[in-house]
Structure formats: structure tokens, C-alpha cells
Coordinates of N, CA and C in Angstrom, one line a residue:
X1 N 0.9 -1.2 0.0 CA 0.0 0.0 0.0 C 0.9 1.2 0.0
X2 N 0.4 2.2 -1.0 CA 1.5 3.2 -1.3 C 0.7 4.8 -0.1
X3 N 1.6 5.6 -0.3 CA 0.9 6.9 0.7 C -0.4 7.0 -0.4
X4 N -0.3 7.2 -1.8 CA -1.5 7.6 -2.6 C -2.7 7.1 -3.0
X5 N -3.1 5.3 -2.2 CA -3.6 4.2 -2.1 C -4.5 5.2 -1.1
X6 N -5.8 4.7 -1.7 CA -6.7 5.6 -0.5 C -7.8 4.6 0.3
X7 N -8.0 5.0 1.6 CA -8.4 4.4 2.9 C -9.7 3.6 2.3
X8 N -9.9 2.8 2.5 CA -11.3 1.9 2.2 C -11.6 1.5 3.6
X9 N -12.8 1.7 3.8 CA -12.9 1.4 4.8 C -14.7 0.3 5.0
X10 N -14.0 -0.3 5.7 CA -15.3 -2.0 5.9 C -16.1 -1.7 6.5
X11 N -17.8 -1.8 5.9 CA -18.4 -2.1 6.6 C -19.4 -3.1 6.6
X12 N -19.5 -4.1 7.8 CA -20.1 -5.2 7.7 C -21.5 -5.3 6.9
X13 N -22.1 -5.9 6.4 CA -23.5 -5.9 5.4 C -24.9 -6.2 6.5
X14 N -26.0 -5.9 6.0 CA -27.0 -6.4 7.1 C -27.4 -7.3 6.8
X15 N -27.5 -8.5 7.2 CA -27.9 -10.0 6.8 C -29.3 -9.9 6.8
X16 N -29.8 -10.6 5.9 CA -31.0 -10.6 5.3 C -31.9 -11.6 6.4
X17 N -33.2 -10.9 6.4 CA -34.1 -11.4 7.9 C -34.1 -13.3 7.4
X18 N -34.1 -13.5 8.8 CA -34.5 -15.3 8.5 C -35.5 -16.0 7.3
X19 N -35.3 -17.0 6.6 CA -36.4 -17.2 5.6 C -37.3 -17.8 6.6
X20 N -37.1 -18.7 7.7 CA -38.2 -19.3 8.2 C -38.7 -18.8 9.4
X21 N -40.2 -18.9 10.0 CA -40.1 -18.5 11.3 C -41.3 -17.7 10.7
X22 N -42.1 -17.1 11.8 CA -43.1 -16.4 11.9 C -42.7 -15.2 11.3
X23 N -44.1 -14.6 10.9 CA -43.6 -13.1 10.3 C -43.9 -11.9 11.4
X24 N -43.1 -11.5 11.7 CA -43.0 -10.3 12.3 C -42.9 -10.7 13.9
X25 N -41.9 -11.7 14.0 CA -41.0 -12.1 15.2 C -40.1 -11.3 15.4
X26 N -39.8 -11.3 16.6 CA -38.7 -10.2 16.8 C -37.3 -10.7 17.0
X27 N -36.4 -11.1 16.0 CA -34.9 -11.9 16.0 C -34.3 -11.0 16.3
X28 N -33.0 -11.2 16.8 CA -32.2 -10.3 17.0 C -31.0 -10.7 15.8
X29 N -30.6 -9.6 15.1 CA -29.6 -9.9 14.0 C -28.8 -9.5 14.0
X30 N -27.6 -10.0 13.3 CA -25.9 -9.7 14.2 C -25.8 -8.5 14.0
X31 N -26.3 -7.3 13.4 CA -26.3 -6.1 13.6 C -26.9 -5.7 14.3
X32 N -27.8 -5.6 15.0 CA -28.6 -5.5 16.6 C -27.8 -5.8 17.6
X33 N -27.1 -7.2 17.5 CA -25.6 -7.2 18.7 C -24.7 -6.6 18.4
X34 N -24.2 -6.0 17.3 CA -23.1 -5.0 17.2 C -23.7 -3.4 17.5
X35 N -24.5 -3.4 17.2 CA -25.1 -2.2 17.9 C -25.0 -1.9 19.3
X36 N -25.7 -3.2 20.1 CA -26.0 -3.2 21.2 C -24.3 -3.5 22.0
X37 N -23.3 -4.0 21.4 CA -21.6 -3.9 21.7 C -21.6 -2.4 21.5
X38 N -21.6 -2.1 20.7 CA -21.1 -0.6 20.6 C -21.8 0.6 21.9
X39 N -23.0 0.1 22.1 CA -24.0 1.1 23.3 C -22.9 0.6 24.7
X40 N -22.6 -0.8 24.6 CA -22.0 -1.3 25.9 C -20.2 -0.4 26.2
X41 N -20.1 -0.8 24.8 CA -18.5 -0.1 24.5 C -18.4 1.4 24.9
X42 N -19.9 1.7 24.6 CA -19.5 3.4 24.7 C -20.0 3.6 26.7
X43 N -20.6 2.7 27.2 CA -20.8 3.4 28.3 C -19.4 2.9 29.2
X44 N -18.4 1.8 28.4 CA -17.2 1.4 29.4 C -16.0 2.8 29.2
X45 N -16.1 2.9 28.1 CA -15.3 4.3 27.5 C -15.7 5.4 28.7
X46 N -16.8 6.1 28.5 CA -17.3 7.1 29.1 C -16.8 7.1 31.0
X47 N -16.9 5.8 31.2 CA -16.7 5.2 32.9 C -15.1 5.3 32.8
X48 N -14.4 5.3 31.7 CA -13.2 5.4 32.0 C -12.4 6.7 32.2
X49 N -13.0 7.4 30.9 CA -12.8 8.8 30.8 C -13.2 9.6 32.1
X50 N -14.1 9.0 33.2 CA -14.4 9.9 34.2 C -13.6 10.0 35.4
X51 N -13.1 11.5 35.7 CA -12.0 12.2 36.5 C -12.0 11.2 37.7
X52 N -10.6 10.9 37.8 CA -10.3 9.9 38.8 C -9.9 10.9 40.1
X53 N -10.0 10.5 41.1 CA -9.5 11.4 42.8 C -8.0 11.4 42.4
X54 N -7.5 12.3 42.8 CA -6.4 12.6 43.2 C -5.5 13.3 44.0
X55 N -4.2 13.1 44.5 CA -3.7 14.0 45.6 C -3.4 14.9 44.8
X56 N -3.0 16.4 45.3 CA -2.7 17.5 45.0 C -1.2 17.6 45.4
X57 N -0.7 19.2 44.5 CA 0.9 18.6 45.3 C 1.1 18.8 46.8
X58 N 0.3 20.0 47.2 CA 0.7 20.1 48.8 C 0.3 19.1 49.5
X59 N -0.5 18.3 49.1 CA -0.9 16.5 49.9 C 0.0 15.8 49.7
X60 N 0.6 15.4 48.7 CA 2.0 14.5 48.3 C 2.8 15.0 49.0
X61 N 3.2 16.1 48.7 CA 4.5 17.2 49.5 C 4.4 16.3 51.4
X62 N 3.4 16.7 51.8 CA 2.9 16.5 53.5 C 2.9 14.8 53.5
X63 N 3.1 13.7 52.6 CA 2.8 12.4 52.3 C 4.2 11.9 52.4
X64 N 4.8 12.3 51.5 CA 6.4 12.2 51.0 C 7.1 12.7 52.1
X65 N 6.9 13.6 52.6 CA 7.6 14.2 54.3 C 7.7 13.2 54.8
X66 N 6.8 12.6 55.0 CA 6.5 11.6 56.6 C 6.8 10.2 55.9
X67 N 7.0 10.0 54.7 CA 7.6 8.9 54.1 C 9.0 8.7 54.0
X68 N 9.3 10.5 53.8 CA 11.2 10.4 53.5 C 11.4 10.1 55.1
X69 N 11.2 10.5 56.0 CA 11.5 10.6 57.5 C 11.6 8.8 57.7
X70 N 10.7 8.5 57.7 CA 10.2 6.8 57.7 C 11.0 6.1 57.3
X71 N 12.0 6.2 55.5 CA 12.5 5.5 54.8 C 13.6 5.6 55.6
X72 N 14.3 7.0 55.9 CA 15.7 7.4 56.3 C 15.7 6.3 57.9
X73 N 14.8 6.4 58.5 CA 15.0 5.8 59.6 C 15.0 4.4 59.3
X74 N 14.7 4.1 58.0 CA 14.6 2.1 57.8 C 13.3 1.0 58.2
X75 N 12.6 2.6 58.4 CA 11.2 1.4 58.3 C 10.1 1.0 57.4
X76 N 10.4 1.9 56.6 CA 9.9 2.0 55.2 C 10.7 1.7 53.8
X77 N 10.3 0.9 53.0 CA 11.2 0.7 51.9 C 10.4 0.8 50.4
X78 N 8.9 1.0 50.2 CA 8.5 1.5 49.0 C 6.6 1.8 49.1
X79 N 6.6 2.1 48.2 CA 5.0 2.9 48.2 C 4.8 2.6 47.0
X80 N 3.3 2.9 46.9 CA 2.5 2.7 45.4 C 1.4 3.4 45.4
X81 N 0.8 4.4 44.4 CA -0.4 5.5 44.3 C -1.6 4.7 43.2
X82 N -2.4 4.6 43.9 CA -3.8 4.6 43.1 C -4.8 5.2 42.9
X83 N -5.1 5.8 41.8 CA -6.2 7.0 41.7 C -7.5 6.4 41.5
X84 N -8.6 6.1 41.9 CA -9.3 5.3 41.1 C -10.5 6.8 41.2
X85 N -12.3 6.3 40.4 CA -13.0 7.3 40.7 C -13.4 8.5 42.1
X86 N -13.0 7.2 43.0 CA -14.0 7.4 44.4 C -12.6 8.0 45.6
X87 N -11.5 7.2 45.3 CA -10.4 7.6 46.2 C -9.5 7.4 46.1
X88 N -8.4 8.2 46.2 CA -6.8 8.1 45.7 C -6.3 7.2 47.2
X89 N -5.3 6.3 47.2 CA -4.6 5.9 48.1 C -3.1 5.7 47.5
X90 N -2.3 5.9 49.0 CA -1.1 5.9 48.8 C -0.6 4.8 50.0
X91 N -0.4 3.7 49.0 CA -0.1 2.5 50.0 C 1.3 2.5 50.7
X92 N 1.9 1.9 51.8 CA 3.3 1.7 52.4 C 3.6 0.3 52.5
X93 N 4.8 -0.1 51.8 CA 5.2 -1.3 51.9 C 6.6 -1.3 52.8
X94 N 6.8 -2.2 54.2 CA 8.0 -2.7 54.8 C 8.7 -3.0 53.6
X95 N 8.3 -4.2 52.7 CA 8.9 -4.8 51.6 C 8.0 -4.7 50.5
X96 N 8.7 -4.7 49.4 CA 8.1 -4.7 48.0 C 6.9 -5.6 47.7
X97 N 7.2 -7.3 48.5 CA 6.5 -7.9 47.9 C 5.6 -7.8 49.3
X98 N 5.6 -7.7 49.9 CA 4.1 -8.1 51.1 C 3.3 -7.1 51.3
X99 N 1.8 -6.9 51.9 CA 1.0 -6.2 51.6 C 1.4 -5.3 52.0
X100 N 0.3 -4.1 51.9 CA 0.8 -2.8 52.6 C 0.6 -2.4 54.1
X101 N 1.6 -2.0 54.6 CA 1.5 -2.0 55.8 C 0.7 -0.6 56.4
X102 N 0.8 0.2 55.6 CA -0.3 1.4 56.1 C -0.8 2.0 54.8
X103 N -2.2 2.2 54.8 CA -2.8 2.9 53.3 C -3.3 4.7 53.7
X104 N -2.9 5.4 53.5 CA -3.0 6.8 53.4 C -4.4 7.1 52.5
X105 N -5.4 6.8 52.9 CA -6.4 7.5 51.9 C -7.1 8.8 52.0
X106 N -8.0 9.1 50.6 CA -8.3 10.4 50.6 C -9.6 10.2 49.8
X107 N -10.8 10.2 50.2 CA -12.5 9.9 50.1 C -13.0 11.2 49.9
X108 N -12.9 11.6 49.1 CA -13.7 13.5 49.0 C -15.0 13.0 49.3
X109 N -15.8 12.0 49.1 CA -17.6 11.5 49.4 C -17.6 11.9 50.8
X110 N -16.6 11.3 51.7 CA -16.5 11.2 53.1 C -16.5 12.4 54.1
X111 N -15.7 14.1 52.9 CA -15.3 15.1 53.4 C -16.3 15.6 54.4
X112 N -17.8 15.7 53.8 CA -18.5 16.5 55.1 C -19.2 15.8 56.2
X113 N -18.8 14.0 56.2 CA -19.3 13.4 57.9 C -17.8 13.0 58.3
X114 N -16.7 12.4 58.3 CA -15.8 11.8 58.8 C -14.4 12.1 58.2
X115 N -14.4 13.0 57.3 CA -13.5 13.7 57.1 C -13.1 12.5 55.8
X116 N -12.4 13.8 54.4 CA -12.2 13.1 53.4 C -10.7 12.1 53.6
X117 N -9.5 12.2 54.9 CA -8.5 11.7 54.9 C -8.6 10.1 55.9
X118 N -7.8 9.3 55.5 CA -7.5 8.0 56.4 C -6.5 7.7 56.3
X119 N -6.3 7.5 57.2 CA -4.8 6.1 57.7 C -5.4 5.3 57.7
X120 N -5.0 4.1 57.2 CA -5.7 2.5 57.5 C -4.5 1.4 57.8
X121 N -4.8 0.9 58.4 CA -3.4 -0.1 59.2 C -3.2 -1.5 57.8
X122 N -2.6 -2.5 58.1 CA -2.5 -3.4 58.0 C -3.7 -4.6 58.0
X123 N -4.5 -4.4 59.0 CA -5.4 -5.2 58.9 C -6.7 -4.5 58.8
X124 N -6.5 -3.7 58.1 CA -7.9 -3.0 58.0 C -8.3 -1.7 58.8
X125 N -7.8 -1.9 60.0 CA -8.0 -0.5 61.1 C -8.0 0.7 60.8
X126 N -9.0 1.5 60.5 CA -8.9 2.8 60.7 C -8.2 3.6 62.0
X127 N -6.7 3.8 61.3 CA -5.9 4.4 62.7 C -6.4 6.0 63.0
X128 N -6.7 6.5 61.9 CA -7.4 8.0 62.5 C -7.9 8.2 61.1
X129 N -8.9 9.9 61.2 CA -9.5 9.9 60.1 C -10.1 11.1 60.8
X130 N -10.4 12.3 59.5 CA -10.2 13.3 59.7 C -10.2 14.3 58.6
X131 N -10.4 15.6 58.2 CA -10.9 16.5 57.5 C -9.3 17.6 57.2
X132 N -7.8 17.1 58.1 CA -7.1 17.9 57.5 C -5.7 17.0 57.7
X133 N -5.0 16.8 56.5 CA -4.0 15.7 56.4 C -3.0 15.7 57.4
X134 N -2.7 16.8 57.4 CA -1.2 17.1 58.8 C -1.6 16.5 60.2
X135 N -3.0 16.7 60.5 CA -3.6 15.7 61.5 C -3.4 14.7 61.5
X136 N -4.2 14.0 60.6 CA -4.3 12.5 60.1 C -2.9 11.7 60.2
X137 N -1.9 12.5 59.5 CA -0.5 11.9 59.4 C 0.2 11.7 60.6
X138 N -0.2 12.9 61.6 CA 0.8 13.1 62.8 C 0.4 11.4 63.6
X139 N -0.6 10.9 63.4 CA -0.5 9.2 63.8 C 0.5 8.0 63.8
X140 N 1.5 8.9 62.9 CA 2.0 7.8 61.7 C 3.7 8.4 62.4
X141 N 3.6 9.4 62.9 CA 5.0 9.8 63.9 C 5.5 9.4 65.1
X142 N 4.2 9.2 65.6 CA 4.1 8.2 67.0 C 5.6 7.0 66.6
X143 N 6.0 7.0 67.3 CA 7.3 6.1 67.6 C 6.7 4.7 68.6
X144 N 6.4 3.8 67.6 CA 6.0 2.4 68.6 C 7.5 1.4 69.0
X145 N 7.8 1.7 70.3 CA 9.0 0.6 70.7 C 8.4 -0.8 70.9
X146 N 9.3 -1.6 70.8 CA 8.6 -3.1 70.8 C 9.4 -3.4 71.9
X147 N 8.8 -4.4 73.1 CA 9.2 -4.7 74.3 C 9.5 -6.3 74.3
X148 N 10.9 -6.5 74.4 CA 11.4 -7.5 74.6 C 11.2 -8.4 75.6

């Protein structure tokens, strides 16, 4: 195909109604399911296209503080950010491969009863939760000694 070869473009034919069968049954014909794919396609498109949560930089900035402090001390060794529709989280991993040991989330739905921010532990625990990040974080400063 040369640049001057021009675009053809396919389109499938409408198959001709059933010969047998009642007259004025309602079949569904493979152009009715390609229709009805394309209605499905366009509402998966649209769900994708819609603005996902996310942190801001002064929220990262206040995130990454209390992460670099954490790393430099050696109790932290990596993170991972998820934006999805409903809430950004910024997970903490000890190690790369095991779950996260604390999830940092951010629920704008949540903002005007229990505050859009969370810490969440390891096993699920909401360790605090609250309406302004620097709060929320200072949980996470707390110095736990382990007793021998």
C-alpha cells in the first residue's frame, strides 16, 4: 500500500431477515448485537474517561515528608499510588512484595461526615480519620517501641 492508495474502509452488510419463522417475530440480527456492543462499549469508554480522585501537590508534598523521614529511619522501603473514581490511596510497603503496611487514603464523598482523609493499618483498622492531612499523618509519627 502506497501513501497515494486511498483508505477503504469496511463495513459489515445487514444479513438478510430469516427465511423461516413467523412473520413479524422479533430476532435479533448480528447487527442488533453489534449495535447493542457498541452502546456497551460506549458506556465502558465514558466510565473510564471519568476524572479519577487525586492527591494534590501540597498533599504529596505532606505524604512524602512523613515517608522520607520513615525511609531514612529504615522502616519503610516503597509505596504505590492509586487514583481510582471514588479515592486516591497511597499505600506503604515494609517490603516490595508483602501487603501494605499502612494505606493513606483520601475519600472527598466522606469530606463533610468523617473527614475526606484516612490512615488505615495493615489489617484493615482505621488508625485515624479526619478532615485535614497534617492531622491525620501526625498518627503515623508516633514512635512504637517493641518490648522484649
Amino acid at each position: 500500500m502506497s501513501e497515494s492508495d486511498p483508505i477503504i474502509v469496511f463495513r459489515p452488510r445487514r444479513p438478510a431477515p430469516p427465511a423461516h419463522g413467523p412473520k413479524g417475530a422479533a430476532s435479533e440480527t448480528r447487527a442488533d448485537r453489534l449495535e447493542a456492543s457498541n452502546r456497551s462499549s460506549a458506556a465502558i469508554e465514558s466510565a473510564r474517561l471519568a476524572p479519577a480522585t487525586r492527591f494534590n501537590r501540597q498533599e504529596l508534598s505532606e505524604i512524602l515528608a512523613v515517608y522520607g523521614r520513615k525511609v531514612a529511619a529504615g522502616e519503610w522501603r516503597d509505596y504505590a499510588i492509586d487514583m481510582g473514581r471514588d479515592s486516591a490511596v497511597f499505600s506503604v510497603f515494609r517490603k516490595a512484595s508483602e501487603c501494605p503496611f499502612v494505606r493513606i487514603e483520601k475519600t472527598p464523598k466522606l469530606a463533610s461526615r468523617q473527614g475526606a482523609y484516612s490512615v488505615v493499618g495493615a489489617a484493615g483498622q482505621v488508625l485515624k480519620r479526619g478532615t485535614e492531612l497534617k492531622r491525620v499523618l501526625a498518627v503515623l509519627e508516633k514512635r512504637v517501641e517493641v518490648v522484649r
